[in-house]
Coordinates of C-alpha atoms and ligand atoms in Angstrom, one line a residue:
Chain A
M196 CA 128.6 88.3 122.8
S197 CA 127.4 89.3 126.2
E198 CA 124.4 87.9 128.1
D199 CA 121.9 90.8 127.4
P200 CA 123.3 91.8 124.1
F201 CA 121.6 95.6 124.2
F202 CA 121.4 97.1 120.2
I203 CA 121.7 101.0 120.4
G204 CA 122.1 101.2 116.5
W205 CA 123.3 105.5 117.1
E206 CA 125.3 104.4 119.8
A207 CA 127.8 101.7 118.2
S208 CA 130.9 101.7 118.0
P209 CA 132.2 101.4 114.4
E210 CA 135.7 99.8 115.6
R211 CA 133.9 97.3 117.9
Q212 CA 132.3 95.9 115.7
T213 CA 134.5 95.3 112.8
S214 CA 135.1 92.1 113.3
S215 CA 131.3 91.3 113.0
W216 CA 130.7 94.0 110.3
R217 CA 133.1 91.7 108.2
I218 CA 131.8 87.8 109.7
S219 CA 127.7 89.5 108.5
L220 CA 129.1 91.6 104.8
W221 CA 131.0 87.5 103.9
G222 CA 128.4 85.5 105.3
S223 CA 125.7 87.7 103.4
L224 CA 127.3 87.5 100.6
V225 CA 128.4 83.9 100.3
L226 CA 124.4 83.1 101.0
C227 CA 123.3 85.1 98.4
V228 CA 125.9 83.8 95.3
M229 CA 124.6 80.5 96.8
L230 CA 120.8 81.3 96.5
G231 CA 121.5 82.9 93.2
L232 CA 123.2 79.7 91.5
L233 CA 121.0 77.6 92.5
L234 CA 117.5 79.3 92.1
A235 CA 119.0 80.5 88.1
G236 CA 120.0 77.0 87.3
L237 CA 116.7 74.6 88.4
Q238 CA 114.9 77.1 86.0
T239 CA 113.1 75.1 83.3
N240 CA 114.5 75.8 79.8
P241 CA 113.4 78.2 78.3
G242 CA 113.4 77.2 74.7
K243 CA 116.0 77.9 71.7
G244 CA 114.0 80.5 69.2
I245 CA 116.4 83.7 68.7
F246 CA 115.4 86.5 67.6
A247 CA 117.4 88.9 66.0
F248 CA 116.3 92.0 67.2
G249 CA 117.5 95.7 65.5
E250 CA 119.3 93.0 62.5
I251 CA 117.9 93.8 58.8
H252 CA 118.0 91.8 56.7
R253 CA 116.6 91.5 52.5
Y254 CA 114.3 88.5 51.6
R255 CA 113.4 87.8 48.4
G256 CA 110.6 84.8 47.3
L257 CA 106.9 83.9 46.4
L258 CA 104.4 85.4 49.3
I259 CA 101.5 83.0 50.0
S260 CA 98.5 84.8 51.7
D261 CA 96.7 81.7 52.9
P262 CA 96.0 80.1 55.6
V263 CA 99.1 82.0 57.4
P264 CA 100.9 84.9 55.9
F265 CA 104.9 83.3 55.0
L266 CA 107.4 83.7 52.1
V267 CA 108.7 80.5 50.1
S268 CA 112.8 82.2 50.6
K269 CA 114.4 82.1 47.0
E270 CA 117.8 82.5 48.7
S271 CA 117.8 80.0 51.1
G272 CA 116.5 76.7 49.0
G273 CA 112.5 77.1 49.2
H274 CA 112.9 78.0 53.2
V275 CA 110.0 79.0 54.2
Y276 CA 109.7 82.2 57.3
L277 CA 106.0 82.5 58.4
L278 CA 105.6 87.1 58.6
V279 CA 103.8 89.0 61.0
N280 CA 104.9 92.5 61.5
P281 CA 106.8 94.1 64.5
L282 CA 105.7 94.3 68.4
K283 CA 102.4 92.4 69.3
Y284 CA 101.0 92.5 65.7
G285 CA 99.8 89.8 62.8
F286 CA 101.1 90.9 59.6
S287 CA 99.1 93.0 57.4
V288 CA 96.3 91.1 56.0
D289 CA 95.4 93.7 53.4
L290 CA 99.4 93.6 52.3
A291 CA 99.3 90.0 51.8
R292 CA 96.1 89.9 49.9
E293 CA 97.9 92.8 47.9
H294 CA 100.5 90.3 46.8
H295 CA 99.6 87.3 47.6
L296 CA 101.5 84.5 45.3
Q297 CA 103.4 87.3 43.7
Q298 CA 107.3 87.5 43.8
V299 CA 108.4 90.1 46.7
S300 CA 111.6 91.9 48.4
L301 CA 111.0 92.5 51.8
Q302 CA 113.2 93.4 55.3
G303 CA 112.9 91.6 58.6
S304 CA 114.3 90.4 61.4
L305 CA 114.8 86.7 61.5
I306 CA 113.7 84.8 64.4
D307 CA 114.3 80.8 64.7
D308 CA 114.0 77.9 66.7
G309 CA 115.5 76.0 64.3
R310 CA 112.8 74.4 63.5
N311 CA 110.2 77.4 62.2
G312 CA 111.3 80.4 60.9
M313 CA 110.1 84.1 60.8
I314 CA 110.2 87.0 59.8
E315 CA 110.0 90.2 61.4
V316 CA 109.1 92.5 58.4
F317 CA 110.0 95.4 58.8
P318 CA 106.8 98.9 57.9
G319 CA 106.7 99.5 54.8
S320 CA 109.6 97.1 52.9
I321 CA 107.6 94.3 50.9
S322 CA 107.8 95.5 47.4
N323 CA 107.3 93.4 43.9
E324 CA 110.2 91.9 42.3
L325 CA 109.7 90.6 39.1
G326 CA 111.4 89.1 36.4
S327 CA 114.6 87.5 38.4
G328 CA 112.9 84.3 37.8
E329 CA 110.0 82.8 40.2
V330 CA 109.5 80.3 43.6
P331 CA 106.7 78.1 42.3
R332 CA 104.0 77.8 44.1
P333 CA 103.1 75.5 47.1
A334 CA 100.8 72.3 47.1
L335 CA 98.7 71.8 50.6
S336 CA 99.2 68.4 51.8
S337 CA 95.5 67.2 49.8
A338 CA 94.1 64.3 52.0
G339 CA 94.5 65.6 55.8
T340 CA 94.4 63.6 58.8
H341 CA 92.5 63.5 61.5
L342 CA 93.8 63.8 64.5
Q343 CA 93.1 65.2 68.2
L344 CA 96.3 66.7 70.0
R345 CA 96.9 67.8 74.1
G346 CA 98.8 70.7 74.2
E347 CA 99.0 74.7 75.0
I348 CA 98.2 77.4 72.5
V349 CA 100.8 80.1 72.3
D350 CA 101.5 83.0 69.8
S351 CA 103.9 81.3 66.9
K352 CA 106.2 84.6 67.7
C353 CA 107.6 85.1 71.3
H354 CA 107.2 81.0 71.1
L355 CA 109.2 81.0 67.8
G356 CA 111.9 83.2 69.5
V357 CA 111.3 86.4 70.4
M358 CA 110.6 85.5 73.6
N359 CA 112.5 82.7 75.7
P360 CA 110.7 81.0 77.5
G361 CA 107.1 82.5 75.2
R362 CA 105.4 79.9 77.4
F363 CA 103.1 79.3 80.0
K364 CA 101.3 81.2 83.0
P365 CA 103.4 84.1 83.1
H366 CA 104.1 84.9 79.4
R367 CA 99.7 84.1 78.6
A368 CA 98.9 88.1 78.8
C369 CA 101.8 89.1 76.1
A370 CA 100.4 85.5 74.3
I371 CA 97.4 86.9 74.3
Q372 CA 97.5 90.7 72.5
C373 CA 99.9 88.5 70.6
I374 CA 97.3 86.3 69.0
A375 CA 94.7 88.9 69.3
G376 CA 96.5 90.7 67.9
G377 CA 96.6 88.6 64.2
I378 CA 100.1 86.4 64.7
P379 CA 100.0 82.8 64.7
P380 CA 98.2 80.7 67.4
M381 CA 100.0 78.3 67.9
L382 CA 99.2 74.4 69.0
V383 CA 102.4 73.4 71.2
V384 CA 102.5 69.5 72.0
Q385 CA 104.9 67.5 73.8
T386 CA 105.4 63.9 73.1
S387 CA 106.7 61.3 75.1
N388 CA 109.9 61.9 75.0
G389 CA 109.6 65.4 75.9
A390 CA 110.3 66.9 72.2
L391 CA 108.5 69.4 71.4
R392 CA 106.0 69.8 68.0
H393 CA 104.4 72.6 66.7
Y394 CA 100.5 73.6 64.9
L395 CA 99.6 76.9 63.3
L396 CA 96.0 77.0 63.9
V397 CA 93.5 77.8 61.7
G398 CA 89.4 77.6 61.8
P399 CA 88.2 74.6 59.2
K400 CA 88.1 76.0 56.0
G401 CA 91.5 77.5 56.7
E402 CA 90.4 80.8 58.4
T403 CA 91.8 81.9 61.1
I404 CA 90.4 81.9 64.8
N405 CA 92.2 83.3 66.7
Q406 CA 89.7 85.3 68.9
T407 CA 87.8 82.6 69.4
L408 CA 91.3 80.4 70.9
L409 CA 92.1 83.5 73.3
E410 CA 90.2 81.5 76.3
F411 CA 92.3 79.1 76.4
V412 CA 95.7 80.4 75.4
A413 CA 98.3 78.6 78.2
E414 CA 96.3 76.7 79.5
P415 CA 96.4 72.9 79.3
V416 CA 93.7 71.8 76.1
S417 CA 92.7 69.4 73.8
I418 CA 91.5 69.5 70.2
R419 CA 90.2 68.1 67.1
G420 CA 90.8 68.7 63.8
T421 CA 92.0 67.9 60.5
Y422 CA 96.5 68.2 59.8
R423 CA 97.8 69.1 56.8
T424 CA 101.1 70.5 55.8
I425 CA 102.1 73.4 53.1
A426 CA 106.0 74.1 52.1
G427 CA 106.8 71.8 55.9
L428 CA 104.7 74.4 57.8
H429 CA 102.0 72.0 60.0
L430 CA 98.9 73.2 60.2
L431 CA 95.4 72.1 62.4
Y432 CA 92.2 72.4 60.6
A433 CA 90.7 73.3 63.7
D434 CA 87.5 73.0 65.0
P435 CA 87.4 75.1 67.5
N436 CA 84.4 74.0 69.3
S437 CA 86.6 70.4 70.0
I438 CA 89.0 72.6 72.4
E439 CA 88.6 71.4 75.9
R440 CA 90.4 72.2 78.9
L441 CA 92.7 69.7 80.6
Chain B
M418 CA 114.5 110.7 121.3
A419 CA 117.7 109.9 123.2
V420 CA 120.5 111.9 125.5
S421 CA 123.4 111.3 123.4
Y422 CA 121.8 111.0 119.8
Q423 CA 123.3 112.8 117.0
A424 CA 120.2 114.5 114.7
V425 CA 122.0 112.9 111.4
G426 CA 120.0 111.1 109.5
W427 CA 122.9 108.7 108.3
N428 CA 125.8 106.8 110.8
A429 CA 128.2 104.3 110.8
F430 CA 126.1 101.9 111.5
K431 CA 123.7 102.4 109.3
K432 CA 126.3 102.8 105.9
R433 CA 127.4 99.6 106.9
Y434 CA 123.8 98.1 107.3
D435 CA 123.2 99.3 104.2
T436 CA 127.0 98.7 102.4
I437 CA 125.9 94.4 103.5
M438 CA 122.4 94.9 102.5
A439 CA 123.2 96.2 98.8
S440 CA 126.3 93.9 98.2
G441 CA 124.0 90.9 99.4
I442 CA 121.2 91.9 96.4
V443 CA 124.0 93.2 93.7
A444 CA 125.4 89.3 95.1
F445 CA 122.4 87.5 94.6
L446 CA 120.9 89.8 90.8
V447 CA 125.2 89.1 89.6
S448 CA 125.1 84.9 90.4
F449 CA 121.8 84.9 88.8
V450 CA 121.9 86.4 86.4
G451 CA 125.4 84.7 85.4
A452 CA 124.2 81.3 86.1
G453 CA 121.0 81.8 84.4
S454 CA 122.7 82.9 81.3
F455 CA 125.7 80.5 81.4
L456 CA 123.2 77.4 81.7
H457 CA 120.5 78.8 79.6
P458 CA 122.2 81.5 76.7
E459 CA 119.1 81.3 74.9
M460 CA 116.9 82.6 78.1
S461 CA 115.7 86.3 77.2
L462 CA 118.1 88.9 79.4
E463 CA 114.9 91.3 80.5
I464 CA 113.2 87.8 81.6
L465 CA 116.0 86.5 83.0
L466 CA 116.7 89.9 84.8
M467 CA 112.7 90.6 85.8
R468 CA 113.4 87.3 88.0
G469 CA 116.3 87.3 89.3
I470 CA 115.0 90.8 91.2
G471 CA 111.6 89.2 91.6
V472 CA 113.1 86.6 93.5
S473 CA 115.0 89.3 95.1
A474 CA 113.0 91.3 96.1
F475 CA 110.5 88.3 97.1
L476 CA 113.6 87.2 99.8
L477 CA 114.2 90.7 101.2
L478 CA 110.0 91.0 101.9
H479 CA 110.7 87.5 103.9
L480 CA 113.3 88.7 105.6
I481 CA 111.4 92.4 106.1
L482 CA 108.7 90.1 107.9
V483 CA 110.9 88.0 110.6
I484 CA 113.2 90.1 112.3
G485 CA 110.3 91.5 113.8
P486 CA 109.8 88.3 115.9
L487 CA 113.2 87.0 115.6
A488 CA 114.6 90.6 117.5
R489 CA 111.4 89.3 120.1
L490 CA 112.8 85.6 120.2
D491 CA 116.3 86.3 120.3
R492 CA 118.3 89.9 121.0
R493 CA 121.0 89.0 118.8
W494 CA 118.6 90.3 115.5
L495 CA 118.2 93.5 116.9
P496 CA 120.9 95.3 114.7
L497 CA 118.7 93.9 111.8
L498 CA 116.4 95.6 112.9
Y499 CA 117.5 99.3 113.4
N500 CA 117.7 99.8 110.4
R501 CA 115.1 97.9 108.6
R502 CA 112.7 101.0 106.7
H503 CA 115.9 101.3 104.1
M504 CA 115.0 97.5 103.5
G505 CA 111.5 98.5 102.8
V506 CA 112.7 100.8 100.0
T507 CA 115.3 98.9 98.8
L508 CA 112.1 96.2 98.7
F509 CA 109.5 98.6 96.6
L510 CA 112.9 99.9 94.5
L511 CA 113.7 95.8 93.1
A512 CA 109.7 95.7 92.9
F513 CA 109.2 98.5 91.1
A514 CA 111.7 97.6 89.1
H515 CA 110.4 94.1 87.9
G516 CA 106.8 94.7 87.2
V517 CA 107.8 97.4 84.7
I518 CA 110.4 94.8 82.8
A519 CA 107.8 92.7 83.2
T520 CA 105.2 95.5 81.9
L521 CA 107.6 96.4 79.2
T522 CA 107.9 92.9 78.2
Y523 CA 104.4 91.4 78.7
H524 CA 101.9 94.3 78.0
V525 CA 103.2 97.0 75.7
G526 CA 103.3 96.5 71.7
S527 CA 99.4 95.6 71.6
D528 CA 96.9 98.0 71.4
M529 CA 95.9 98.1 74.8
N530 CA 96.6 100.1 77.5
P531 CA 100.0 98.2 78.9
I532 CA 98.7 98.8 83.0
L533 CA 95.0 97.4 81.4
S534 CA 96.5 94.9 79.8
V535 CA 97.9 94.2 83.8
F536 CA 94.4 94.2 84.8
T537 CA 92.2 92.0 82.0
T538 CA 94.6 90.0 79.4
D539 CA 94.6 87.4 81.6
A540 CA 91.4 87.5 83.5
G541 CA 90.0 84.0 84.1
A542 CA 88.5 82.2 87.3
R543 CA 90.2 79.0 86.7
M544 CA 93.0 77.1 88.9
T545 CA 95.2 77.2 86.0
A546 CA 94.1 80.9 84.6
V547 CA 93.6 82.9 87.9
P548 CA 95.4 86.5 87.4
F549 CA 98.0 86.9 89.0
Q550 CA 99.6 90.4 87.7
A551 CA 96.8 91.6 89.5
F552 CA 98.2 90.9 92.8
G553 CA 101.5 92.0 92.0
F554 CA 100.7 95.0 90.8
L555 CA 98.3 95.9 94.5
A556 CA 100.8 94.8 95.9
L557 CA 103.9 97.3 94.6
A558 CA 100.9 99.9 95.3
I559 CA 101.0 99.1 98.3
L560 CA 104.4 98.8 98.9
F561 CA 104.9 102.0 97.9
V562 CA 102.6 103.6 99.6
M563 CA 104.8 102.1 102.6
A564 CA 108.3 103.4 101.0
S565 CA 106.7 106.8 100.1
T566 CA 105.8 107.2 103.9
S567 CA 108.3 105.9 105.3
H568 CA 110.3 108.6 106.8
D569 CA 110.0 109.8 109.8
F570 CA 108.3 112.9 108.5
W571 CA 105.5 111.1 107.7
L572 CA 105.8 109.2 110.8
A573 CA 104.9 112.6 112.5
N574 CA 103.0 113.9 110.9
L575 CA 100.1 110.7 110.3
T576 CA 100.6 109.7 113.8
A577 CA 102.7 107.2 115.1
P578 CA 99.2 104.5 115.7
L579 CA 97.6 105.9 112.0
W580 CA 101.7 105.2 110.9
K581 CA 101.7 101.8 112.2
T582 CA 98.2 100.8 110.7
L583 CA 99.2 101.9 107.2
H584 CA 102.9 99.7 108.0
M585 CA 100.9 96.7 108.8
S586 CA 99.7 96.8 105.7
V587 CA 102.7 94.6 104.3
Y588 CA 101.4 91.5 105.4
L589 CA 98.8 91.6 103.4
A590 CA 101.5 92.6 100.2
Y591 CA 102.7 89.3 101.0
G592 CA 99.7 87.4 100.7
L593 CA 99.4 89.2 97.5
L594 CA 102.6 88.4 96.7
I595 CA 102.8 84.7 97.3
A596 CA 99.3 84.2 95.3
H597 CA 101.3 86.7 92.5
V598 CA 104.6 83.7 92.6
V599 CA 102.0 81.1 93.2
F600 CA 99.3 81.2 90.4
G601 CA 102.5 83.0 87.9
V602 CA 105.8 81.5 88.0
L603 CA 105.4 78.2 89.9
Q604 CA 102.6 77.3 87.1
A605 CA 105.2 77.8 84.7
E606 CA 108.6 76.0 87.1
R607 CA 108.7 72.2 87.6
S608 CA 111.6 71.8 90.0
P609 CA 109.2 71.4 93.1
V610 CA 112.5 72.9 94.8
Y611 CA 110.2 76.0 94.2
P612 CA 107.2 75.5 95.5
L613 CA 109.7 74.1 98.6
L614 CA 110.9 77.5 99.6
V615 CA 108.2 79.0 99.4
G616 CA 106.9 77.5 101.6
L617 CA 109.3 77.2 103.4
G618 CA 108.9 80.7 103.5
I619 CA 105.4 80.7 104.1
L620 CA 106.4 78.4 107.4
A621 CA 109.0 80.7 108.4
V622 CA 106.5 84.2 108.6
A623 CA 104.0 82.0 110.3
G624 CA 105.6 80.2 112.6
L625 CA 108.2 82.6 113.8
H626 CA 105.1 85.2 114.7
L627 CA 103.0 82.7 116.2
L628 CA 106.2 81.7 118.0
S629 CA 107.1 85.3 119.3
G630 CA 103.6 85.7 120.1
W631 CA 103.6 82.5 122.1
R632 CA 106.3 83.2 124.1
G633 CA 104.8 87.3 124.8
R634 CA 101.5 85.4 125.6
D635 CA 102.2 85.8 129.7
L636 CA 101.3 89.5 129.4
D637 CA 97.6 89.0 128.6
R638 CA 96.2 87.1 131.0
S639 CA 94.7 89.4 133.3
P640 CA 96.1 91.2 136.1
A641 CA 94.1 91.0 139.5
F642 CA 92.4 93.8 140.2
D643 CA 91.4 95.8 143.0
E644 CA 88.5 97.1 143.0
K645 CA 88.9 100.2 146.0
S646 CA 92.0 101.8 145.0
G647 CA 91.9 101.2 141.0
Y648 CA 95.1 99.0 141.2
L649 CA 96.0 96.2 139.2
A650 CA 98.4 94.0 140.8
I651 CA 101.1 93.3 138.4
C652 CA 103.6 91.4 139.2
R653 CA 106.4 90.4 142.7
V654 CA 108.6 92.8 143.2
D655 CA 111.7 90.4 143.0
S656 CA 110.6 89.0 139.7
L657 CA 112.3 92.8 138.5
V658 CA 115.6 92.2 137.6
E659 CA 117.4 96.0 137.9
N660 CA 117.3 97.6 134.7
Q661 CA 115.4 95.1 132.4
P662 CA 111.8 96.2 131.9
L663 CA 108.8 93.9 132.5
G664 CA 106.0 94.0 130.2
A665 CA 102.5 93.8 131.0
I666 CA 99.0 94.7 129.4
V667 CA 96.7 97.7 132.2
N668 CA 93.5 98.3 130.7
G669 CA 93.9 97.1 127.0
E670 CA 97.7 99.1 127.1
R671 CA 101.1 97.2 126.8
V672 CA 103.1 98.4 129.4
A673 CA 106.2 98.9 130.8
V674 CA 107.4 98.6 134.7
L675 CA 111.3 99.4 135.2
R676 CA 113.0 98.6 138.3
Y677 CA 116.0 100.9 138.1
E678 CA 118.9 102.6 140.3
G679 CA 118.8 100.8 143.1
D680 CA 115.2 100.4 144.5
K681 CA 112.5 103.0 142.0
V682 CA 109.9 101.1 139.9
S683 CA 107.4 103.5 137.6
C684 CA 105.9 102.5 134.8
V685 CA 105.2 103.9 131.4
S686 CA 103.5 103.6 128.4
G687 CA 105.0 100.3 126.6
V688 CA 104.4 101.7 122.9
C689 CA 107.1 103.7 121.5
Q690 CA 106.2 107.1 119.4
H691 CA 108.4 106.4 117.4
Q692 CA 107.3 103.4 115.5
N693 CA 105.3 101.6 118.0
G694 CA 108.3 100.1 118.9
P695 CA 108.2 97.3 122.4
L696 CA 109.2 99.9 125.5
A697 CA 109.4 95.9 127.5
E698 CA 111.8 94.5 124.9
G699 CA 114.3 97.8 125.9
R700 CA 116.8 98.3 128.6
F701 CA 117.3 101.2 130.5
V702 CA 120.4 103.0 129.4
S703 CA 121.8 106.3 130.6
G704 CA 119.3 107.4 132.6
C705 CA 116.3 106.7 130.2
L706 CA 114.2 103.5 129.4
T707 CA 115.5 102.9 125.7
C708 CA 113.8 101.4 122.7
P709 CA 115.2 98.1 121.4
W710 CA 114.2 99.5 117.5
H711 CA 115.6 102.4 116.7
G712 CA 117.3 103.5 120.9
Y713 CA 114.7 106.3 121.5
Q714 CA 115.1 107.4 125.1
Y715 CA 112.1 108.3 128.2
R716 CA 113.1 108.8 131.2
P717 CA 110.6 106.4 134.0
A718 CA 108.9 108.3 136.3
D719 CA 107.6 111.5 133.5
G720 CA 107.7 109.6 130.1
T721 CA 109.7 111.9 128.5
S722 CA 112.4 111.7 125.9
P723 CA 115.8 114.1 127.5
A724 CA 116.0 117.4 125.4
P725 CA 116.2 117.8 122.6
F726 CA 113.8 116.1 122.1
T727 CA 110.5 116.1 122.5
E728 CA 108.4 112.7 122.6
R729 CA 106.7 112.1 125.3
I730 CA 104.5 108.7 125.6
P731 CA 101.7 108.2 129.4
T732 CA 102.6 107.1 132.4
F733 CA 101.4 105.0 135.8
D734 CA 100.9 105.5 139.1
V735 CA 102.8 102.9 140.9
R736 CA 102.6 101.2 144.6
I737 CA 104.4 98.8 146.0
E738 CA 102.2 96.0 148.5
A739 CA 103.4 93.4 151.0
G740 CA 105.6 92.2 148.0
M741 CA 103.7 93.2 144.8
V742 CA 104.1 96.4 142.8
W743 CA 100.5 97.6 141.8
V744 CA 99.8 99.7 138.3
R745 CA 96.6 102.3 137.9
S746 CA 94.6 101.5 136.3
T747 CA 94.5 104.5 134.7
S748 CA 97.0 106.4 132.7
N749 CA 98.0 110.0 133.5
P750 CA 98.7 113.1 130.2
A751 CA 102.0 111.2 127.9
G752 CA 104.9 113.0 130.0
T753 CA 103.3 113.2 133.7
Y754 CA 106.4 113.1 136.3
T755 CA 104.7 110.3 138.9
V756 CA 107.0 109.8 141.9
P757 CA 108.8 106.5 141.7
A758 CA 107.8 104.0 144.2
A759 CA 110.7 102.8 146.0
I760 CA 111.3 99.0 147.5
D761 CA 111.9 98.9 151.2
H762 CA 114.2 96.0 151.3
V763 CA 113.7 94.9 154.9
R764 CA 109.6 94.9 154.3
G765 CA 110.2 93.9 150.7
G766 CA 108.4 96.1 149.3
R767 CA 105.5 98.4 150.8
L768 CA 103.3 101.4 149.5
N769 CA 105.9 104.3 148.4
E770 CA 104.5 107.0 150.5
Ligands
FES309 S1 113.1 103.6 118.9 FE1 111.9 103.0 117.3 S2 110.0 102.2 117.5 FE2 111.1 102.8 118.9

């Protein structure tokens, strides 16, 4: 390098600059690779859910419409699947009521985080199944426990596997659209040992409170309600007036 | 423009410049997405890609912003400045890809128009709910305007000062993107390294700009003014280094005072016609004052680019008296010939008449 380096791009001679060009190329490659590894490696664990997008299977079982639409499967030992529609839409309320407590067959793609299953139902694939051995109706746990929980409201579809990560601020707009579209809202609570617990959120009488929850999505909140279970699903019959931002 | 310049858009240096830039970006993306999917196999590919592309754009923006002050502080960075526009266009393309993936991922699939959703869905005024996506969208719009007017065609049609002003909006885009990152992904990620790196980036951009401004502060002191003749005393003759111009401010305008061909002294505007590059940081090469940014050239006596080029910059009358260089406080129209002042070596400088 001369004492007064003055560079003129159109004059730069490729022969003279061969070594500095190689150094720049390799230097920038090494730097970029190291930055890529560092920045990718430090990301927060995105969650373990899966979404079998494009893989459509048939599911049979008992459809329950309330307090959230779900299917108690016949094949997989009474496994419970929440039901949602494609994109950012919940399962049709009318269709759920129409098939409430009926044995049905439907097609869809699996969403599963290992503990909670969900089916993205293929439109028009649902039909009644008669005479093929009935699945018993699951009972709602009778006496609920009153709880105050702290956590984050997410949409169950993205969080259980459609998007990893399907939580926190960057996902907020998506979760709002999903919950506004009828996908069951879910409270994600982190326990002291870092594990996550999930509570489906419904109103005090089991009604949907999606619209009321929209302004609290993806923010740390505290919420009170009555905890009950049905077929292994954890539900919080929440008082919308009790929600507080933390 | 330049004496030995060939009118081609591409030259060997530009190709190498772009090769290094493109391979750096590809290397970053491959290692980011590769490491991300290896360490977090469950992470959605679209989110990993969106993040990798967004981070590469953000890093590239920092590089673009620090090249200018770095080149002022140390000329060895000048080669990076030469093709900065290609970096700018690449930055826009990366930012656009990031925006498209984010919009498809987070905003498509509901009843609302996705663009409307970007602006309205996450609106809120609380710290935990500042709508970070709108910041990103506005920054992308600015980058689009800059990328689409980056060609010299627009430079010529918009005129250099307007073009330069338009392109200063990169700092607004930078501010918006800092807000986009701080109120967006930094609210989700737990590692302290990310906010630390963002902080370092802001410090580097602001610090280098302040430092290079501070180094150039001598320019801003007001020179002595001789009321009668309308000339300003700029510097001592013996402080001029041959072929290396000296910058000064004359009547609010940047000028470059140049000693060349032994004993001649001329003064021209310090603002390059191309992209307002700092001519006072250029050099006298092949009979012309040469801009440090892209090598545009001007003859010192008439401020005109050698044929076939037609760029012209204002000139200033110069005289030398009692060992001092004096420059007339009003400029001549661009391209006006002025007789260079001559240094009288015996008497240490006098009027050129
Ligand atoms: S040559 Fe481009 S700004 Fe001077």
